[in-house]
Coordinates of C-alpha atoms in Angstrom, one line a residue:
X1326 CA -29.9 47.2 -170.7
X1327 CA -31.1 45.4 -169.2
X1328 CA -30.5 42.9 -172.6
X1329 CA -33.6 40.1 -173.2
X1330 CA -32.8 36.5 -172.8
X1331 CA -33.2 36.4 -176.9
X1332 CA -30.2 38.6 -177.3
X1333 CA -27.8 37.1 -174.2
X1334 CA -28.7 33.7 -175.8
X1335 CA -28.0 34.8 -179.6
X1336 CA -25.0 36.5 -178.0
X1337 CA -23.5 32.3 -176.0
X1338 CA -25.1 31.0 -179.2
X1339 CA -22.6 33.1 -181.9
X1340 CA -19.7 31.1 -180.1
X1341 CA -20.6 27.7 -180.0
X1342 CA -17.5 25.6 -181.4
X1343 CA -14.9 28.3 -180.5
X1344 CA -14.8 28.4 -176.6
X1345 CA -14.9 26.2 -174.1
X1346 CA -18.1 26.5 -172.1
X1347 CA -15.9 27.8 -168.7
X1348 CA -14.9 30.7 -170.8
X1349 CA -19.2 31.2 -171.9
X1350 CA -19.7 31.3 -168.0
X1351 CA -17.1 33.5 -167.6
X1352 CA -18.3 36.0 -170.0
X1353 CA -22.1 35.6 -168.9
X1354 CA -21.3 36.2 -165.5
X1355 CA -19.5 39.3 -166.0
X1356 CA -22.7 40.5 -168.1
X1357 CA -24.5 39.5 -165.2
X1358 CA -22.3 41.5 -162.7
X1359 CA -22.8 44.9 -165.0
X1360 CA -26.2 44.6 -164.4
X1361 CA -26.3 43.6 -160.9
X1362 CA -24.2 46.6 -160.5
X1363 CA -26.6 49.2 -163.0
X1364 CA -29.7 47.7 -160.8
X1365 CA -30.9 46.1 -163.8
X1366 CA -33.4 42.9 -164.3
X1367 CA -31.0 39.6 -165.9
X1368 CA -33.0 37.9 -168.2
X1369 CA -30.9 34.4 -168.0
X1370 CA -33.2 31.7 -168.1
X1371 CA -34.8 28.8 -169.5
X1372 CA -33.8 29.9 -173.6
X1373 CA -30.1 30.4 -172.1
X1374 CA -29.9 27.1 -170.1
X1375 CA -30.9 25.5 -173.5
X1376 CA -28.4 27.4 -175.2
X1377 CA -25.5 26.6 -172.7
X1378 CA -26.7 23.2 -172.9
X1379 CA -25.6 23.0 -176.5
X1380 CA -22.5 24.5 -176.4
X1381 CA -20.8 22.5 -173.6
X1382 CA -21.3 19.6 -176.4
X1383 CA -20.1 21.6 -178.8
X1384 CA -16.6 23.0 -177.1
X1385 CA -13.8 22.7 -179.5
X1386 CA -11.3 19.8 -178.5
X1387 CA -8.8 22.6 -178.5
X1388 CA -10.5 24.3 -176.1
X1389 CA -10.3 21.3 -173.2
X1390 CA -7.7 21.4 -170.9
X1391 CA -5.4 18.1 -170.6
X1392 CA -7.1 15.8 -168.1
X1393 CA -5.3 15.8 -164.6
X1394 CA -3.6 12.7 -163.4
X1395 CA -4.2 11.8 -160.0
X1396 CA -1.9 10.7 -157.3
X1397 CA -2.5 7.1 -156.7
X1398 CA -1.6 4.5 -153.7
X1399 CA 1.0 3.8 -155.0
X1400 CA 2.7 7.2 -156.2
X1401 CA 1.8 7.9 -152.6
X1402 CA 4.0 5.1 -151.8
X1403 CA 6.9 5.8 -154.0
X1404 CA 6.9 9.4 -152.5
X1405 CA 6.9 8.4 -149.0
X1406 CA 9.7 5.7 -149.6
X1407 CA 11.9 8.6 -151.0
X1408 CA 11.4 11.1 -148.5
X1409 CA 14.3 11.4 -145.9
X1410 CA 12.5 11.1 -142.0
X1411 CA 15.2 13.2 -140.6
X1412 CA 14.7 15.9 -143.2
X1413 CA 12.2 18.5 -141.6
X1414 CA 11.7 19.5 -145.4
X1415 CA 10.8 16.4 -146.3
X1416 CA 8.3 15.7 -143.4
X1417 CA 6.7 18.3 -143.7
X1418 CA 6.3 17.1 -147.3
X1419 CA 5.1 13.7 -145.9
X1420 CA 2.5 15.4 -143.6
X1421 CA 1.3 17.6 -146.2
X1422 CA 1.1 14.7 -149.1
X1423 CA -1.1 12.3 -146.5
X1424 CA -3.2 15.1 -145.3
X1425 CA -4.2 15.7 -148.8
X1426 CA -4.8 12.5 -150.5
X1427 CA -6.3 11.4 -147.3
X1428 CA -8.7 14.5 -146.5
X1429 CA -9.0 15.2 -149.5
X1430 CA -7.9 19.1 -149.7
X1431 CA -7.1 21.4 -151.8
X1432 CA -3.6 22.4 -151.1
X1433 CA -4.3 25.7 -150.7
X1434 CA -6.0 24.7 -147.4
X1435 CA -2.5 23.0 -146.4
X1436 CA 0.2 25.3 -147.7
X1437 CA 0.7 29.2 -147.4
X1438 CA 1.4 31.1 -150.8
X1439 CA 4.3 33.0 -149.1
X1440 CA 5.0 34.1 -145.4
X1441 CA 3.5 37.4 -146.5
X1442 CA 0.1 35.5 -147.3
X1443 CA 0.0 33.6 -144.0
X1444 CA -3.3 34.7 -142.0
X1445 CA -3.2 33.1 -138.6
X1446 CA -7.4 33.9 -138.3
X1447 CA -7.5 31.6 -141.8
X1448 CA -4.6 29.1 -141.5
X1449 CA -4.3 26.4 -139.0
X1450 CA -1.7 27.2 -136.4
X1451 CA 1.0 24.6 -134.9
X1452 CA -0.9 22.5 -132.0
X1453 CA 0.8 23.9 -128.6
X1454 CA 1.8 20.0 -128.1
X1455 CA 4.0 20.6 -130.5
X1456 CA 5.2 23.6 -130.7
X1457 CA 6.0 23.2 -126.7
X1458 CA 8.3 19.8 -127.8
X1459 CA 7.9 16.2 -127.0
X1460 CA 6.2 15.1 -124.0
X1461 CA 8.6 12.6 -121.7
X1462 CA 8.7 9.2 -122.8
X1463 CA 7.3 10.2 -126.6
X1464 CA 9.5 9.5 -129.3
X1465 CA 11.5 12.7 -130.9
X1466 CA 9.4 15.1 -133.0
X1467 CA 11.5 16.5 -136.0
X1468 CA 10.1 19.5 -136.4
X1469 CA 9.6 20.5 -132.7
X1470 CA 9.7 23.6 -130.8
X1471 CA 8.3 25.9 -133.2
X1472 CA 5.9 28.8 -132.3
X1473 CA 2.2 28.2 -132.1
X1474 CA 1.8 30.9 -134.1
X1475 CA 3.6 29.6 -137.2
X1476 CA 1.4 27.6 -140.2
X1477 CA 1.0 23.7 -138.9
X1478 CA 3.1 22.5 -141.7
X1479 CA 6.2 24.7 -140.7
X1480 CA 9.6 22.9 -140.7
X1481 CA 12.8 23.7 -139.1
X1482 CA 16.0 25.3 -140.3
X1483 CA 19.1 26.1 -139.3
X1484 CA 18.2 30.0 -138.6
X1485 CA 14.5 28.9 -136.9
X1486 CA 11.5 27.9 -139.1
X1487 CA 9.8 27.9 -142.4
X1488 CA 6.6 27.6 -144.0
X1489 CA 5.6 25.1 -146.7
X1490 CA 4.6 26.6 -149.6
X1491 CA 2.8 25.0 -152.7
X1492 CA 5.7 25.7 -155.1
X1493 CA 8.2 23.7 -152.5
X1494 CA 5.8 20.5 -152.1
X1495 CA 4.7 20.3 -155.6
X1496 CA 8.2 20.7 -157.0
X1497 CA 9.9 18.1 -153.7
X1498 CA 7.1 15.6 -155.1
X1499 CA 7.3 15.8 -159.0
X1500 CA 10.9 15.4 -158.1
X1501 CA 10.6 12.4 -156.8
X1502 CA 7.8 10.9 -159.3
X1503 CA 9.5 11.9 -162.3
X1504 CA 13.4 10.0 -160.8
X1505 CA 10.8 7.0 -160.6
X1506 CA 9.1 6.8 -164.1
X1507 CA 5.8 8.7 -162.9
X1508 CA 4.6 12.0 -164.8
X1509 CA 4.8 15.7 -162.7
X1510 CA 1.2 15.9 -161.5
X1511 CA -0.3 19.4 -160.2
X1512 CA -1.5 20.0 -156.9
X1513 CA -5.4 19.1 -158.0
X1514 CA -4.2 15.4 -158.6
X1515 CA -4.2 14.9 -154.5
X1516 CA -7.7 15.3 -154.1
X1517 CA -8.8 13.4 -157.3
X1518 CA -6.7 10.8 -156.5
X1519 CA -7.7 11.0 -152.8
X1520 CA -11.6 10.8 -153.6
X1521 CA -11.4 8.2 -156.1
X1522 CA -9.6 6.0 -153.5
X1523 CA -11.6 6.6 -151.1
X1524 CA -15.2 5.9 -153.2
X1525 CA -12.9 2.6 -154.3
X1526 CA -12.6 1.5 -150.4
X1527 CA -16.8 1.8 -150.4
X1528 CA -16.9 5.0 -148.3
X1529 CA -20.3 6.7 -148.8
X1530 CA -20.2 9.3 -151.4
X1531 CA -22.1 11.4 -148.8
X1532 CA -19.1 11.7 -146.3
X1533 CA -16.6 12.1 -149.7
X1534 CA -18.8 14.8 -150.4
X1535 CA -18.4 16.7 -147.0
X1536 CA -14.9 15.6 -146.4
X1537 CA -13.5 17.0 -149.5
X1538 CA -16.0 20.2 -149.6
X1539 CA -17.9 18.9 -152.8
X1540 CA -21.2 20.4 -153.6
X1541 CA -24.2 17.7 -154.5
X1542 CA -23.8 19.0 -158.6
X1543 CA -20.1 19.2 -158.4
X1544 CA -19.1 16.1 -157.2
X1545 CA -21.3 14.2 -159.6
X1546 CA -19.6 16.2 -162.3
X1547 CA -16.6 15.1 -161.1
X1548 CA -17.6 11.2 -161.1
X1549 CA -19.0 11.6 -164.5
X1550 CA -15.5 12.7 -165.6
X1551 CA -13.8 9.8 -163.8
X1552 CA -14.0 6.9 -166.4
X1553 CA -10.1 7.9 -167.2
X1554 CA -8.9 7.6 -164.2
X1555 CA -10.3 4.4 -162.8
X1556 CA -7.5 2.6 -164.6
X1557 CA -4.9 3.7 -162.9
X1558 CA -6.1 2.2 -159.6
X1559 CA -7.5 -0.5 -161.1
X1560 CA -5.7 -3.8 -159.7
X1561 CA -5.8 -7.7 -158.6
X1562 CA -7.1 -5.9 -154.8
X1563 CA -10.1 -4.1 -157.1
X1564 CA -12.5 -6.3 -159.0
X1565 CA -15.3 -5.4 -160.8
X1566 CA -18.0 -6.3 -157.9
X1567 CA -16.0 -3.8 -156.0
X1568 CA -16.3 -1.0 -159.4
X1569 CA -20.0 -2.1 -159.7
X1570 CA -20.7 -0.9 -156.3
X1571 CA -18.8 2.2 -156.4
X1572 CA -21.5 2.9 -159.3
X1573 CA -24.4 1.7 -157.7
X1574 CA -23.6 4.3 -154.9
X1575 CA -22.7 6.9 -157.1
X1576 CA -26.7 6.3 -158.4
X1577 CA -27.9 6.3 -155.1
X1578 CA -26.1 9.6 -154.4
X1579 CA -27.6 11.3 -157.6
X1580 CA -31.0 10.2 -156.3
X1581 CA -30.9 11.1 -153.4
X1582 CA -29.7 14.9 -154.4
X1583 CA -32.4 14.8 -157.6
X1584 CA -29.5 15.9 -159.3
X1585 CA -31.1 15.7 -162.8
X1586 CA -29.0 13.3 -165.3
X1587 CA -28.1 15.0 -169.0

């Protein structure tokens, strides 16, 4: 140590066609790592980029996950249709399901592991409007009175409050999809579904990209992957002007970024 770019790239090279190239990265940057923390030079340049460059065309098909389905319009729908409005449960469930389709988050920015994981310096708190209760003359809040200092998507219960957690919501939802003929869908499929919607409705990819957190390289990975799921929200509403300038936009973006195209 520290090892020349000839042996790290012989070393990603040995396992093209047996690994997806995640796992490569994976392995590189714990190589990296040992020397950061040895205070050696990494030697990781243009011969590896080459060599990584191969073997993402090379990954075994066993090796790729299963695509993820996203949540569309009108899954969105069918949820909300079957969710009880005097359930706190199941509002809190509503709330959380718009948030993330809409905002396209990550529902680990919505939901709490467990109470034990719930940081009130990290998680957003209940607004004090409505932890307080309805204001006169405003319509009856479900889930009211609970403390300010309990995660915003907390619901009631007959002993006080509870926090949403991704396992409830996920499971409440798939539920419901899978009673009405759609497949159980992971948490991920909010914001795919979400940002394809949203590039759909002609929103710049710019403010997609901020809104759901996206990085420049990221999110144009993420496009690039998208053919599959353009499909499912494909209908008499959606023409193709309307898909040829999602793609046009999509070009624009990768211009604009000098994102470089492989």
């Amino acid at each position: 140590m520290p090892a020349s770019e000839s042996l790290i790239s012989a070393f990603a090279a040995l396992h093209t066609a047996t690994a997806s190239d995640k796992t490569l990265n994976n392995w590189l940057a714990g190589i990296h790592f040992w020397h950061i923390i040895n205070n050696a030079t990494w030697h990781g340049a243009d011969m590896l980029r080459a060599v990584k460059h191969g073997f993402a065309k090379m990954v075994p098909p066993s090796s790729r996950r299963a695509k993820c389905p996203p949540v569309t319009i009108e899954a969105l729908c069918i949820l909300q249709d079957h969710l009880d409005p005097q359930s706190p449960f199941d509002v809190a469930v509503t709330a959380v399901a718009s948030t993330a389709f809409w905002c396209c988050c990550r529902l680990g920015e919505l939901t709490i592991r467990d109470r034990n994981f719930f940081d009130s310096l990290k998680h957003p708190n209940i607004p004090l409007s409505i932890s307080h209760g309805p204001r006169p003359r405003e319509s009856k809040i479900v889930n009211n009175n609970i403390p300010a200092y309990a995660p915003l998507f907390s619901y009631k219960m007959q002993s006080g409050w509870e926090l949403l957690t991704k396992t409830l919501f996920i499971s409440r939802c798939n539920d419901i999809w899978v009673q009405n003929g759609f497949p159980s869908m992971p948490g991920h499929a909010f914001r795919i579904g979400g940002t394809t919607e949203l590039l759909l409705q002609g929103v710049n990819p710019d403010i997609i990209a901020v809104q759901g957190r996206w990085t420049s390289r990221t999110f144009l990975d993420y496009w690039r992957q998208v053919e599959y799921i353009l499909p499912l929200f494909i209908s008499s509403s959606i023409n193709i002007d309307r898909l040829q300038n999602v793609d046009a936009s999509m070009t624009a973006f990768i211009r604009h970024h000098s994102v470089p195209q492989t």
